[in-house]
Amino acid sequence: MARLNPGKPHWVLTDVSLVVTGADLRPAEITAFLGIEPTGVREPGPSRWGRPDEVDGEWGVNCDSNVSRDFHEQLDTILSTAGSKRAELVRLTERGYQVIVEVYGFAGNDRTLTLRPEELRRIALLGFPLRVAANMNER
């Protein structure tokens, strides 16, 4: 939960995603298999913006401030999507793909982001890794 600090901006900007990656990933095939339109895809090969060793293809659905500025609503949206497609996502992992729940955000100016116990439970029950990347720069 964000702690409020007098005199400083009061925000935690987040982006929560469900991501499927794989060396031979074909985004159109993942879309057809899951029956979900992605918000972003990348064919396998070198990434223009990532590290040189990032060559896996990616398929993802994200929920950011364009959908809701509330982190818990974003997370609920992604966990609900993953939960409704869990069997299909497990099949993708059995085929060698990696399925990840990602949380990315800017949480500077002494802000904090807290996962609630029920959210941690939902993530654990899905059985997919949780990756958290925070940008803690003061702005």
mmCIF file of C-alpha atoms in Angstrom:
data_model
loop_
_atom_site.group_PDB
_atom_site.id
_atom_site.type_symbol
_atom_site.label_atom_id
_atom_site.label_comp_id
_atom_site.label_asym_id
_atom_site.label_seq_id
_atom_site.Cartn_x
_atom_site.Cartn_y
_atom_site.Cartn_z
ATOM 1 C CA MET A 1 0.000 0.000 0.000
ATOM 2 C CA ALA A 2 1.351 3.473 -0.734
ATOM 3 C CA ARG A 3 2.387 5.535 2.278
ATOM 4 C CA LEU A 4 1.538 9.180 1.853
ATOM 5 C CA ASN A 5 4.245 11.768 2.436
ATOM 6 C CA PRO A 6 3.256 15.433 2.810
ATOM 7 C CA GLY A 7 4.816 17.595 0.118
ATOM 8 C CA LYS A 8 5.731 14.758 -2.253
ATOM 9 C CA PRO A 9 3.735 13.250 -5.131
ATOM 10 C CA HIS A 10 1.566 10.354 -3.941
ATOM 11 C CA TRP A 11 1.793 7.615 -6.526
ATOM 12 C CA VAL A 12 2.937 4.122 -7.214
ATOM 13 C CA LEU A 13 2.798 3.565 -10.971
ATOM 14 C CA THR A 14 2.478 -0.116 -11.792
ATOM 15 C CA ASP A 15 2.059 -2.461 -14.722
ATOM 16 C CA VAL A 16 1.013 -6.074 -14.108
ATOM 17 C CA SER A 17 1.385 -8.657 -16.887
ATOM 18 C CA LEU A 18 0.888 -12.283 -17.762
ATOM 19 C CA VAL A 19 3.794 -13.228 -20.034
ATOM 20 C CA VAL A 20 4.568 -16.355 -22.053
ATOM 21 C CA THR A 21 8.118 -16.703 -23.394
ATOM 22 C CA GLY A 22 9.962 -19.282 -25.454
ATOM 23 C CA ALA A 23 12.755 -19.713 -27.960
ATOM 24 C CA ASP A 24 10.359 -20.977 -30.640
ATOM 25 C CA LEU A 25 7.300 -18.976 -29.558
ATOM 26 C CA ARG A 26 4.970 -17.904 -32.344
ATOM 27 C CA PRO A 27 2.674 -15.200 -30.953
ATOM 28 C CA ALA A 28 -0.216 -15.982 -33.327
ATOM 29 C CA GLU A 29 -0.210 -19.621 -32.204
ATOM 30 C CA ILE A 30 -0.317 -18.616 -28.512
ATOM 31 C CA THR A 31 -3.181 -16.204 -29.231
ATOM 32 C CA ALA A 32 -5.162 -18.912 -31.022
ATOM 33 C CA PHE A 33 -4.432 -21.503 -28.318
ATOM 34 C CA LEU A 34 -5.418 -19.245 -25.401
ATOM 35 C CA GLY A 35 -8.216 -17.378 -27.192
ATOM 36 C CA ILE A 36 -6.959 -14.093 -25.731
ATOM 37 C CA GLU A 37 -5.730 -11.086 -27.693
ATOM 38 C CA PRO A 38 -2.318 -9.995 -26.380
ATOM 39 C CA THR A 39 -1.431 -6.416 -25.583
ATOM 40 C CA GLY A 40 2.134 -7.037 -26.761
ATOM 41 C CA VAL A 41 4.156 -9.625 -28.654
ATOM 42 C CA ARG A 42 7.721 -10.107 -29.829
ATOM 43 C CA GLU A 43 8.925 -12.710 -32.303
ATOM 44 C CA PRO A 44 12.031 -14.712 -31.300
ATOM 45 C CA GLY A 45 15.307 -12.986 -32.081
ATOM 46 C CA PRO A 46 17.433 -10.155 -30.712
ATOM 47 C CA SER A 47 15.499 -7.517 -28.788
ATOM 48 C CA ARG A 48 15.817 -3.878 -29.881
ATOM 49 C CA TRP A 49 15.419 -2.625 -26.317
ATOM 50 C CA GLY A 50 16.441 -5.547 -24.131
ATOM 51 C CA ARG A 51 19.704 -7.204 -23.249
ATOM 52 C CA PRO A 52 21.654 -8.819 -26.102
ATOM 53 C CA ASP A 53 20.910 -12.280 -24.683
ATOM 54 C CA GLU A 54 17.120 -11.688 -24.750
ATOM 55 C CA VAL A 55 16.209 -13.685 -27.830
ATOM 56 C CA ASP A 56 13.085 -15.573 -26.731
ATOM 57 C CA GLY A 57 9.767 -14.641 -28.256
ATOM 58 C CA GLU A 58 7.188 -13.081 -25.940
ATOM 59 C CA TRP A 59 3.415 -12.976 -25.773
ATOM 60 C CA GLY A 60 1.774 -10.921 -23.070
ATOM 61 C CA VAL A 61 -1.329 -9.359 -21.637
ATOM 62 C CA ASN A 62 -0.767 -6.388 -19.392
ATOM 63 C CA CYS A 63 -2.863 -4.217 -17.162
ATOM 64 C CA ASP A 64 -1.489 -0.740 -16.482
ATOM 65 C CA SER A 65 -2.684 2.755 -15.614
ATOM 66 C CA ASN A 66 -4.655 2.853 -18.881
ATOM 67 C CA VAL A 67 -6.959 0.234 -17.326
ATOM 68 C CA SER A 68 -6.702 1.205 -13.649
ATOM 69 C CA ARG A 69 -4.284 3.182 -11.497
ATOM 70 C CA ASP A 70 -4.999 0.817 -8.594
ATOM 71 C CA PHE A 71 -2.331 -1.890 -8.323
ATOM 72 C CA HIS A 72 -4.659 -4.375 -6.639
ATOM 73 C CA GLU A 73 -7.230 -3.997 -9.451
ATOM 74 C CA GLN A 74 -4.474 -4.509 -12.027
ATOM 75 C CA LEU A 75 -3.252 -7.631 -10.242
ATOM 76 C CA ASP A 76 -6.787 -8.991 -9.861
ATOM 77 C CA THR A 77 -7.385 -8.544 -13.600
ATOM 78 C CA ILE A 78 -4.230 -10.459 -14.530
ATOM 79 C CA LEU A 79 -4.718 -13.190 -11.906
ATOM 80 C CA SER A 80 -8.318 -13.663 -13.049
ATOM 81 C CA THR A 81 -7.157 -13.994 -16.660
ATOM 82 C CA ALA A 82 -4.440 -16.477 -15.680
ATOM 83 C CA GLY A 83 -6.853 -18.409 -13.472
ATOM 84 C CA SER A 84 -9.431 -18.743 -16.247
ATOM 85 C CA LYS A 85 -6.758 -20.116 -18.612
ATOM 86 C CA ARG A 86 -4.675 -22.049 -16.078
ATOM 87 C CA ALA A 87 -5.084 -25.455 -17.784
ATOM 88 C CA GLU A 88 -3.983 -24.023 -21.124
ATOM 89 C CA LEU A 89 -1.068 -22.166 -19.519
ATOM 90 C CA VAL A 90 0.075 -25.358 -17.785
ATOM 91 C CA ARG A 91 0.007 -27.116 -21.174
ATOM 92 C CA LEU A 92 2.214 -24.364 -22.562
ATOM 93 C CA THR A 93 4.750 -24.933 -19.753
ATOM 94 C CA GLU A 94 4.673 -28.656 -20.550
ATOM 95 C CA ARG A 95 5.592 -27.735 -24.138
ATOM 96 C CA GLY A 96 8.658 -25.820 -22.860
ATOM 97 C CA TYR A 97 7.328 -22.278 -22.621
ATOM 98 C CA GLN A 98 7.714 -20.171 -19.505
ATOM 99 C CA VAL A 99 4.640 -18.490 -17.998
ATOM 100 C CA ILE A 100 5.283 -15.574 -15.636
ATOM 101 C CA VAL A 101 3.210 -13.090 -13.657
ATOM 102 C CA GLU A 102 5.162 -9.823 -13.794
ATOM 103 C CA VAL A 103 4.836 -6.702 -11.671
ATOM 104 C CA TYR A 104 6.744 -3.643 -12.806
ATOM 105 C CA GLY A 105 6.479 -0.222 -11.336
ATOM 106 C CA PHE A 106 7.871 3.110 -10.303
ATOM 107 C CA ALA A 107 7.604 3.443 -6.547
ATOM 108 C CA GLY A 108 9.875 6.351 -5.692
ATOM 109 C CA ASN A 109 9.507 9.132 -3.171
ATOM 110 C CA ASP A 110 9.250 6.711 -0.237
ATOM 111 C CA ARG A 111 6.275 4.810 -1.700
ATOM 112 C CA THR A 112 5.797 1.134 -0.998
ATOM 113 C CA LEU A 113 3.864 -1.595 -2.730
ATOM 114 C CA THR A 114 2.357 -4.398 -0.697
ATOM 115 C CA LEU A 115 0.983 -7.719 -1.841
ATOM 116 C CA ARG A 116 -1.977 -8.795 0.250
ATOM 117 C CA PRO A 117 -2.009 -12.333 1.709
ATOM 118 C CA GLU A 118 -4.934 -13.366 -0.514
ATOM 119 C CA GLU A 119 -3.041 -12.107 -3.585
ATOM 120 C CA LEU A 120 0.030 -14.149 -2.636
ATOM 121 C CA ARG A 121 -2.216 -17.171 -2.147
ATOM 122 C CA ARG A 122 -3.765 -16.739 -5.614
ATOM 123 C CA ILE A 123 -0.313 -16.424 -7.185
ATOM 124 C CA ALA A 124 0.920 -19.533 -5.358
ATOM 125 C CA LEU A 125 -2.144 -21.547 -6.416
ATOM 126 C CA LEU A 126 -1.527 -20.655 -10.067
ATOM 127 C CA GLY A 127 1.927 -22.199 -9.795
ATOM 128 C CA PHE A 128 3.680 -19.729 -12.101
ATOM 129 C CA PRO A 129 6.656 -17.581 -11.066
ATOM 130 C CA LEU A 130 6.163 -14.023 -9.901
ATOM 131 C CA ARG A 131 8.720 -11.522 -11.189
ATOM 132 C CA VAL A 132 8.866 -8.088 -9.548
ATOM 133 C CA ALA A 133 10.912 -5.279 -11.048
ATOM 134 C CA ALA A 134 10.814 -1.886 -9.383
ATOM 135 C CA ASN A 135 12.167 1.437 -10.536
ATOM 136 C CA MET A 136 12.989 3.237 -7.304
ATOM 137 C CA ASN A 137 14.331 6.492 -8.802
ATOM 138 C CA GLU A 138 13.352 9.664 -6.993
ATOM 139 C CA ARG A 139 11.506 12.005 -9.352
#
